[in-house]
mmCIF file of C-alpha atoms and ligand atoms in Angstrom:
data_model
loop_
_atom_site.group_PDB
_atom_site.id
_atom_site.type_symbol
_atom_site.label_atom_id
_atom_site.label_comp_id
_atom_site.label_asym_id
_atom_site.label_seq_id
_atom_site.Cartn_x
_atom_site.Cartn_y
_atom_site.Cartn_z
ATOM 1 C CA UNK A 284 14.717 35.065 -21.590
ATOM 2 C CA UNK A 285 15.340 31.102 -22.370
ATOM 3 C CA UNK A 286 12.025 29.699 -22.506
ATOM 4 C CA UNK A 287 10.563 26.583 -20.803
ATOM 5 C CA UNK A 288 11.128 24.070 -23.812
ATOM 6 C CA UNK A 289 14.497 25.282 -24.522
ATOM 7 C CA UNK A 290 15.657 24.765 -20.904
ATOM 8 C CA UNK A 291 13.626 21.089 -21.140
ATOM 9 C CA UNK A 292 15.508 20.510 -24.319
ATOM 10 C CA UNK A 293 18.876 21.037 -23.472
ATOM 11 C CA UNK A 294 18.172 18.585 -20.222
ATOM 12 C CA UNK A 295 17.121 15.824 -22.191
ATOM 13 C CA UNK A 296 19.802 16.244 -24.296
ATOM 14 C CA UNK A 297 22.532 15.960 -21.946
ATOM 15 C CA UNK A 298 20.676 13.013 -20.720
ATOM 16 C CA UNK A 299 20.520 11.362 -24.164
ATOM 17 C CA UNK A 300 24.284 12.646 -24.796
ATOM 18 C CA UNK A 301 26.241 11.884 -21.707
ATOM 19 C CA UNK A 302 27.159 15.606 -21.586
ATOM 20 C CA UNK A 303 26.301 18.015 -18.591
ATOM 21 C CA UNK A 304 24.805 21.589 -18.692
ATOM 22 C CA UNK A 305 25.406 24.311 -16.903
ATOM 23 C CA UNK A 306 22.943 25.017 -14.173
ATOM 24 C CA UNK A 307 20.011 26.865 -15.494
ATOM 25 C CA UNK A 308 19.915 29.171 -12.397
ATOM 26 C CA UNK A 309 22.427 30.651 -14.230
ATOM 27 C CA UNK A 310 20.426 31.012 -17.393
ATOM 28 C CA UNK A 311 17.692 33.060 -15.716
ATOM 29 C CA UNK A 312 15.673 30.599 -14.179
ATOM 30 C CA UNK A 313 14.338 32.162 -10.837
ATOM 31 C CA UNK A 314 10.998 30.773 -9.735
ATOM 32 C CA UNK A 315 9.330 26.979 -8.375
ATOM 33 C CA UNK A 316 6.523 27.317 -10.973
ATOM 34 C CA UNK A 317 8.674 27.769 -14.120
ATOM 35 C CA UNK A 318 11.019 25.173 -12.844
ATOM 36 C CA UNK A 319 8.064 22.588 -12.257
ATOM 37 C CA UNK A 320 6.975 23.657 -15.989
ATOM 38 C CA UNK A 321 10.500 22.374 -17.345
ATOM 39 C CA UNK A 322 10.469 18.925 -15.371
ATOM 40 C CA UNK A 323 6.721 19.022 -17.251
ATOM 41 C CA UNK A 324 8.244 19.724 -20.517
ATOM 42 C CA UNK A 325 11.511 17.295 -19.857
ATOM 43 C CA UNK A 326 9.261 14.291 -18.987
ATOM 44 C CA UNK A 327 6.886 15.332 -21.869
ATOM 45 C CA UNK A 328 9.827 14.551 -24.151
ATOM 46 C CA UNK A 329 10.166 10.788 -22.791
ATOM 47 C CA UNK A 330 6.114 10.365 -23.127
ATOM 48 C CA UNK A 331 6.681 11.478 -26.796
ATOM 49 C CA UNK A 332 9.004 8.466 -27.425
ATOM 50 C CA UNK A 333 6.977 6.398 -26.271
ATOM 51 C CA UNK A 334 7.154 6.017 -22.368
ATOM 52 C CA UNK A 335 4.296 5.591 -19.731
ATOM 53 C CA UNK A 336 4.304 8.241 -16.507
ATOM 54 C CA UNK A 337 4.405 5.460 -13.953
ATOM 55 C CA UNK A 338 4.745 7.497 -10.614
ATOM 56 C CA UNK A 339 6.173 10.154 -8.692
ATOM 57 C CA UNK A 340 9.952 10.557 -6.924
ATOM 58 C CA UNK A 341 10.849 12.807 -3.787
ATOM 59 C CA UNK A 342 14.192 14.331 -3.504
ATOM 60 C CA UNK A 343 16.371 15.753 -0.504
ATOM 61 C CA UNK A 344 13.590 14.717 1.769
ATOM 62 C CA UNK A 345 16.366 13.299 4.354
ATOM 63 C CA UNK A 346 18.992 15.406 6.506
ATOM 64 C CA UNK A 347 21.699 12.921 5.061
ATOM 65 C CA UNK A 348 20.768 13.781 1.182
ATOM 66 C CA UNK A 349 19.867 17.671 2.034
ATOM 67 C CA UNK A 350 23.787 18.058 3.708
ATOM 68 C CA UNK A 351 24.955 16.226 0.849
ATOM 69 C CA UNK A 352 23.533 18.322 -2.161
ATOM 70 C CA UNK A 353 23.526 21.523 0.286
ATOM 71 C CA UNK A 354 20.218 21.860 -0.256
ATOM 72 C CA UNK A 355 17.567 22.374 2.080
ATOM 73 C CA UNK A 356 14.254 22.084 0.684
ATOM 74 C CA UNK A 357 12.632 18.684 -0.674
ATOM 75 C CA UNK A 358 10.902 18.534 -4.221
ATOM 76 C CA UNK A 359 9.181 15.981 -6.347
ATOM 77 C CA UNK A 360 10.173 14.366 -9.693
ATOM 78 C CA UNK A 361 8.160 12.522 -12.028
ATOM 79 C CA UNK A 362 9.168 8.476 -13.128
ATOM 80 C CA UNK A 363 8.425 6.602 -16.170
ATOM 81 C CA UNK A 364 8.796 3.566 -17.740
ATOM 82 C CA UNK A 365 11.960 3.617 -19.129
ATOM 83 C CA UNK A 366 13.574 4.296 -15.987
ATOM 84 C CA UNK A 367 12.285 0.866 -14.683
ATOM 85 C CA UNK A 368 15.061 -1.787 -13.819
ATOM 86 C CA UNK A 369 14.158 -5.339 -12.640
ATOM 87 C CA UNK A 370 16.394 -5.982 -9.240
ATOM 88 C CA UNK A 371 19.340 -7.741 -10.177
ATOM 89 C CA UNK A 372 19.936 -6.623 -13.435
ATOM 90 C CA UNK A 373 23.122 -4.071 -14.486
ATOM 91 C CA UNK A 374 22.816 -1.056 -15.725
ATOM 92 C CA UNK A 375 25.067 0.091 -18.362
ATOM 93 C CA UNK A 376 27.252 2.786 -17.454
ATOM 94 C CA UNK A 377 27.663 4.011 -20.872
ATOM 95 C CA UNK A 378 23.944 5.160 -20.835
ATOM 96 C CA UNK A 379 24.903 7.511 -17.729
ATOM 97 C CA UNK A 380 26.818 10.580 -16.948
ATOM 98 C CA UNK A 381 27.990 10.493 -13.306
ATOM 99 C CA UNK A 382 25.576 7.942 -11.454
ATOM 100 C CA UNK A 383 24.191 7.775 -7.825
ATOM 101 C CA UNK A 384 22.474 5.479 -6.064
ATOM 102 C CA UNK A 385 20.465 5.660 -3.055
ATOM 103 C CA UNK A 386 17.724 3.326 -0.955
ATOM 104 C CA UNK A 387 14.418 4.687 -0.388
ATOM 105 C CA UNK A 388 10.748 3.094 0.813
ATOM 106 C CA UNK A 389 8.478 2.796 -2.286
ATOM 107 C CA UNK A 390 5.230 3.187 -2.046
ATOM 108 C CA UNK A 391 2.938 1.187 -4.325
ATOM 109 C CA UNK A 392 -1.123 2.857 -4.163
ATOM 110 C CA UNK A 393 -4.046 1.218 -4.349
ATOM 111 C CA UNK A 394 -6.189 4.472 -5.017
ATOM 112 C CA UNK A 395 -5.196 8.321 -6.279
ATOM 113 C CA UNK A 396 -4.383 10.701 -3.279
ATOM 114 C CA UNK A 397 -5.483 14.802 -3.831
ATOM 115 C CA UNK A 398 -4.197 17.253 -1.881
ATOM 116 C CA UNK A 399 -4.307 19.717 -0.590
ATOM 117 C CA UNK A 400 -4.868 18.269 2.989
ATOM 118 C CA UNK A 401 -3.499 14.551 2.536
ATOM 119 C CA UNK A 402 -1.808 13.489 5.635
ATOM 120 C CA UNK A 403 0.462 10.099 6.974
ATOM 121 C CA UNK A 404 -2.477 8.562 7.735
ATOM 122 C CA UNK A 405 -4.482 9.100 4.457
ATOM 123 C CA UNK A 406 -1.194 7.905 2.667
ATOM 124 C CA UNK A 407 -1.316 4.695 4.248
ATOM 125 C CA UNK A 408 -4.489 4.264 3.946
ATOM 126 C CA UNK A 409 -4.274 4.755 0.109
ATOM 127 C CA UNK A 410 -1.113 2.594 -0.320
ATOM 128 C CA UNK A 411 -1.499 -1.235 -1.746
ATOM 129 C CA UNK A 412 2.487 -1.967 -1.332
ATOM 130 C CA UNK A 413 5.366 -0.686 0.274
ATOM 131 C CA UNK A 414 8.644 -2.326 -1.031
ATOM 132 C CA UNK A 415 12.207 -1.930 -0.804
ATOM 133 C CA UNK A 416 13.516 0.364 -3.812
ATOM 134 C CA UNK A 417 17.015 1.898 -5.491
ATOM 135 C CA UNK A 418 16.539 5.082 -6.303
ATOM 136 C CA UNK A 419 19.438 5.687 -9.838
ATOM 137 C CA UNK A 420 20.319 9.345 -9.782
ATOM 138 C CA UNK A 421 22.123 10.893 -12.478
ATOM 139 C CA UNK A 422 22.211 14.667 -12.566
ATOM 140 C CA UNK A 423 22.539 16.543 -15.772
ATOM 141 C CA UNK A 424 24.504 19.204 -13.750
ATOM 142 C CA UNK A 425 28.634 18.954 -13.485
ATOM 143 C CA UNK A 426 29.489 17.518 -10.263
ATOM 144 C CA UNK A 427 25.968 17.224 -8.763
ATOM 145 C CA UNK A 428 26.306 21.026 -8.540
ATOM 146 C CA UNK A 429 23.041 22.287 -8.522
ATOM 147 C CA UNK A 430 20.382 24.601 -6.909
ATOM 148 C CA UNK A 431 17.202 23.390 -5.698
ATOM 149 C CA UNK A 432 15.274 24.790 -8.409
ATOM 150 C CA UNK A 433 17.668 23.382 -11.392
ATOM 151 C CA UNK A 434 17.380 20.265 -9.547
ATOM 152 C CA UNK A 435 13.026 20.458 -10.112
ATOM 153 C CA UNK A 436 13.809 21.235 -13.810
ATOM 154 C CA UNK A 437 16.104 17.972 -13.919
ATOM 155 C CA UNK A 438 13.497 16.048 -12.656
ATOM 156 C CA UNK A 439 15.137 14.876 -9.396
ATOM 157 C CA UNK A 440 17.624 13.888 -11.148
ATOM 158 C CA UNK A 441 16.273 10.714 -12.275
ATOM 159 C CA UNK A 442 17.997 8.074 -14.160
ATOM 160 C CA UNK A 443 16.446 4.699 -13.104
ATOM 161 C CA UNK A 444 15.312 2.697 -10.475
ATOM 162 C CA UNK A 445 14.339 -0.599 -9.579
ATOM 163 C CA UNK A 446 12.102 -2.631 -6.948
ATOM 164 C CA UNK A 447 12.168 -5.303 -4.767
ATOM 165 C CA UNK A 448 10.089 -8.462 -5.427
ATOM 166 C CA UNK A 449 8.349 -8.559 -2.313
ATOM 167 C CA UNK A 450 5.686 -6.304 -2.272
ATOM 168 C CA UNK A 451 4.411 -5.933 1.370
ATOM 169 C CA UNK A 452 1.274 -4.508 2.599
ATOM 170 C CA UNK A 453 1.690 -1.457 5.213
ATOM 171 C CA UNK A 454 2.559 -3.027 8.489
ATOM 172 C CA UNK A 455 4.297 -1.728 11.624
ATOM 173 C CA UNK A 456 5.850 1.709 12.045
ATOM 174 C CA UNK A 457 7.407 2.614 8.843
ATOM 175 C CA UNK A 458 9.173 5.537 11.157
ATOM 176 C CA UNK A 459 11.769 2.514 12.769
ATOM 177 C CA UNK A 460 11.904 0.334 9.450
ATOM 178 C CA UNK A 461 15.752 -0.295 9.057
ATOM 179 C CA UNK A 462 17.807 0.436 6.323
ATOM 180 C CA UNK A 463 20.976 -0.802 5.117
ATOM 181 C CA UNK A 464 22.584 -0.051 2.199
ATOM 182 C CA UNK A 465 25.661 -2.825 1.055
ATOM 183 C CA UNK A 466 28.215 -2.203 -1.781
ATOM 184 C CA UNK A 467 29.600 -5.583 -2.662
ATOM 185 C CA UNK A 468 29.019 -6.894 0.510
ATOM 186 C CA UNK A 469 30.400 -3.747 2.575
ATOM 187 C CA UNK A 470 27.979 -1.642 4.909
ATOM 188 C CA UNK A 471 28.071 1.544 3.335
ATOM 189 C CA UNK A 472 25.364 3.427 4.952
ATOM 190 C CA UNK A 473 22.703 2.926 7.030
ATOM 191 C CA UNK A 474 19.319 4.671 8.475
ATOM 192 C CA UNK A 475 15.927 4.369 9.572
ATOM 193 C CA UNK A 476 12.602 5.399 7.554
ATOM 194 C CA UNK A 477 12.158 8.510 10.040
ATOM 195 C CA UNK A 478 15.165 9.886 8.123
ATOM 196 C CA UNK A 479 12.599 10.798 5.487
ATOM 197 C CA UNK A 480 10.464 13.642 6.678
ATOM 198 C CA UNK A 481 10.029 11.622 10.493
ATOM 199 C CA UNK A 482 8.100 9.252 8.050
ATOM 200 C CA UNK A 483 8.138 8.426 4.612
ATOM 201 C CA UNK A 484 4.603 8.491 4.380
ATOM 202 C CA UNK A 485 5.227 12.379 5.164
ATOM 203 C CA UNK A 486 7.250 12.894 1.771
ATOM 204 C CA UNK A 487 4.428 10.850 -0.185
ATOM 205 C CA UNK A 488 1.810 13.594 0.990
ATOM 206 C CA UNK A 489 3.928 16.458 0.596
ATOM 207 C CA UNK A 490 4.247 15.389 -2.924
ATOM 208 C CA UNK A 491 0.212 14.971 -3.181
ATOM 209 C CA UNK A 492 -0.291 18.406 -1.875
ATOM 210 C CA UNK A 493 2.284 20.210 -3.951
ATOM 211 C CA UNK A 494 0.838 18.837 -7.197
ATOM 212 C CA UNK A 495 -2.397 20.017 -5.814
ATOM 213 C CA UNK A 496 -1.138 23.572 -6.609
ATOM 214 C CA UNK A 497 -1.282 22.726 -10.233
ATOM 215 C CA UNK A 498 -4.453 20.803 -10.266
ATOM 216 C CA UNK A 499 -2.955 17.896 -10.078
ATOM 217 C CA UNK A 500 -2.992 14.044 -8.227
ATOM 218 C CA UNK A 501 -1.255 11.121 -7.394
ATOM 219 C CA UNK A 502 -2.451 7.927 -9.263
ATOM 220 C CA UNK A 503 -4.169 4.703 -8.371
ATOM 221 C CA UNK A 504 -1.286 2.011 -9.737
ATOM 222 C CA UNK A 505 1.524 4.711 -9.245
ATOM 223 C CA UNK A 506 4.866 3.851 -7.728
ATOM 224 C CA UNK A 507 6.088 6.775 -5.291
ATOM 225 C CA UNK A 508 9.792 6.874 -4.505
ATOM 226 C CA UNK A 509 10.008 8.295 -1.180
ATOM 227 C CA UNK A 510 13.479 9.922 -1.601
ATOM 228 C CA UNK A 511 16.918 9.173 -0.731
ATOM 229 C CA UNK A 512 16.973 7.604 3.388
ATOM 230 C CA UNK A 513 21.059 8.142 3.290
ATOM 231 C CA UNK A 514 23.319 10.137 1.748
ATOM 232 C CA UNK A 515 24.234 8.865 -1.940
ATOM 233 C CA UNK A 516 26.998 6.249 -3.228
ATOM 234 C CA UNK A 517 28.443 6.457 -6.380
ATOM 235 C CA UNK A 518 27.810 3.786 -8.849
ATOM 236 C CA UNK A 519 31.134 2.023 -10.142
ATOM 237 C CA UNK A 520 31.809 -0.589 -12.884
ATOM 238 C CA UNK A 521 31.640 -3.941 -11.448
ATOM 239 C CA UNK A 522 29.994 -3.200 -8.217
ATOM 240 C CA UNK A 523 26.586 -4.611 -6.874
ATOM 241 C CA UNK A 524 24.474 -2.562 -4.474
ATOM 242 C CA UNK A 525 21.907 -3.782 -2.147
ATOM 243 C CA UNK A 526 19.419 -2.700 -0.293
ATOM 244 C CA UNK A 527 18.013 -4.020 2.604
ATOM 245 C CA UNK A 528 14.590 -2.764 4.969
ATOM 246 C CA UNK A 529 13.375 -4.327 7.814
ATOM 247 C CA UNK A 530 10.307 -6.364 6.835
ATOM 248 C CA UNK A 531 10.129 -4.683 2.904
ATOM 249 C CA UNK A 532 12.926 -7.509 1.648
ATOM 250 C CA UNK A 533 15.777 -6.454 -0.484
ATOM 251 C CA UNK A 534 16.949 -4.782 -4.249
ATOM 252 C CA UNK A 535 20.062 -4.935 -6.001
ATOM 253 C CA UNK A 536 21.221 -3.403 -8.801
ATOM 254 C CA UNK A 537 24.702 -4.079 -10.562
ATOM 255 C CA UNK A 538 26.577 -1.671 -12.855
ATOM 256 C CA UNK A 539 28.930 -2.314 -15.956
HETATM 257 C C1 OOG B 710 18.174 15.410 -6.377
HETATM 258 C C2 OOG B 710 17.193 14.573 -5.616
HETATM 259 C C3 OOG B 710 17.466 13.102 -5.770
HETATM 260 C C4 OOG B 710 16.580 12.081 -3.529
HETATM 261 O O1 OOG B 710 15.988 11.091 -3.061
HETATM 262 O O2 OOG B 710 17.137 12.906 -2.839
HETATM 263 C C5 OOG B 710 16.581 12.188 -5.031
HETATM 264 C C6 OOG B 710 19.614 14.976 -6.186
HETATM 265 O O3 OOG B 710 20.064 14.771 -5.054
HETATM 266 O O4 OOG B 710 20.320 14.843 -7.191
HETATM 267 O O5 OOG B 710 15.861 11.441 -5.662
#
């Protein structure tokens, strides 16, 4: 059978090559720990060059992204440095294979959070910052075809992502905060944060207590992504895309 590094390997190669892989479902693997153990070994890679593990991602935490992908089960991803954009910058489409882009709640915290029992309210309690974020997706997978557990191994599918400036402390009910996403200037989806889990807050302490089960935490000074709010957009040459939440301010990203 392919082993763990091999899988993680060819990943980060068809990151660092522009080239997708088949899905490694198909390769023989069949189970949520191994699949965690390649997103280990794939981020491992980018620590080895040189990159910082700055925070954590959710993925296909919303109905909108789960009908989407056609998959019905969230997961976690792991960010780092070198996926960190400033908001308003471009990205460089050469970089990237088939790009995505979707507007999510970020969650800035002010001290680690352990599972296993970490609830809404501990979440909050443990977060410094919420601010507006764009969550870059680029999956290493033809077509965004993928099953939930090749999806773990490609690490949510993470590309990039950047934040707003305003960095707001919790306030309000994050369940009604409005979201709307704008492609130069054109409402191209819209939500509210309940589309994530009935509150993003929920998808931040799922994400707590699954790393639990490997005896692990989140991080004082982490960024969480709380996953995708609306279904995706794909990123085009010479587009901007902004993202707007009610009382969290705004973050664009361009692409060229
Ligand atoms: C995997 C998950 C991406 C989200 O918020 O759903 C993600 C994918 O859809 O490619 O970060």
């Amino acid at each position: 059978m392919t082993g763990v590094r091999t899988w993680a390997g060819r990943l980060d190669d068809a990151a660092t090559s522009q080239a997708t892989v088949a899905p490694l479902t198909t390769d023989g693997l069949a189970d949520l720990r191994t699949a965690y153990e390649v997103q280990d070994a794939l981020v491992r890679l980018r620590l080895d060059r040189g990159e910082r593990l700055v925070g954590g991602k959710l993925g296909l935490t919303s109905r909108a992204k789960q009908i989407a992908m056609g998959v019905d089960k969230p997961l976690y991803g792991l960010v780092t440095s070198g996926m960190s954009r400033a908001s308003g910058s471009r990205l460089s489409l050469k970089d990237l294979i088939q790009p995505r882009v979707e507007p999510e709640i970020a969650f800035v915290l002010g001290e680690p959070l352990e599972g296993p029992d970490v609830t809404v309210s501990d979440v909050l309690a443990a977060t410094r910052y919420l601010c507006a974020a764009l969550d870059v997706i680029d999956s290493r997978y033809e077509g965004f075809s993928f099953r939930h557990l090749d999806a773990i191994a490609d690490n949510a599918s993470s590309a990039a992502f950047a934040l707003g400036d305003d960095l707001v402390a919790p306030h309000g009910d994050l369940a009604l905060t409005g979201c709307v996403l704008e492609v130069d200037g054109q409402v191209v989806e819209s939500a509210a944060g309940a589309a994530v889990m009935g509150h993003p807050a929920a998808a931040v302490a799922f994400m707590a207590n699954q790393l639990a089960l490997a005896g692990k935490r989140l991080e004082a000074g982490w960024v969480v992504l709380s996953g995708g709010l609306t279904a995706p957009v794909s990123l085009k040459a010479g587009s901007t895309v902004t993202a707007t939440l009610n009382g969290l301010g705004s973050v664009t990203l361009g692409a060229e």
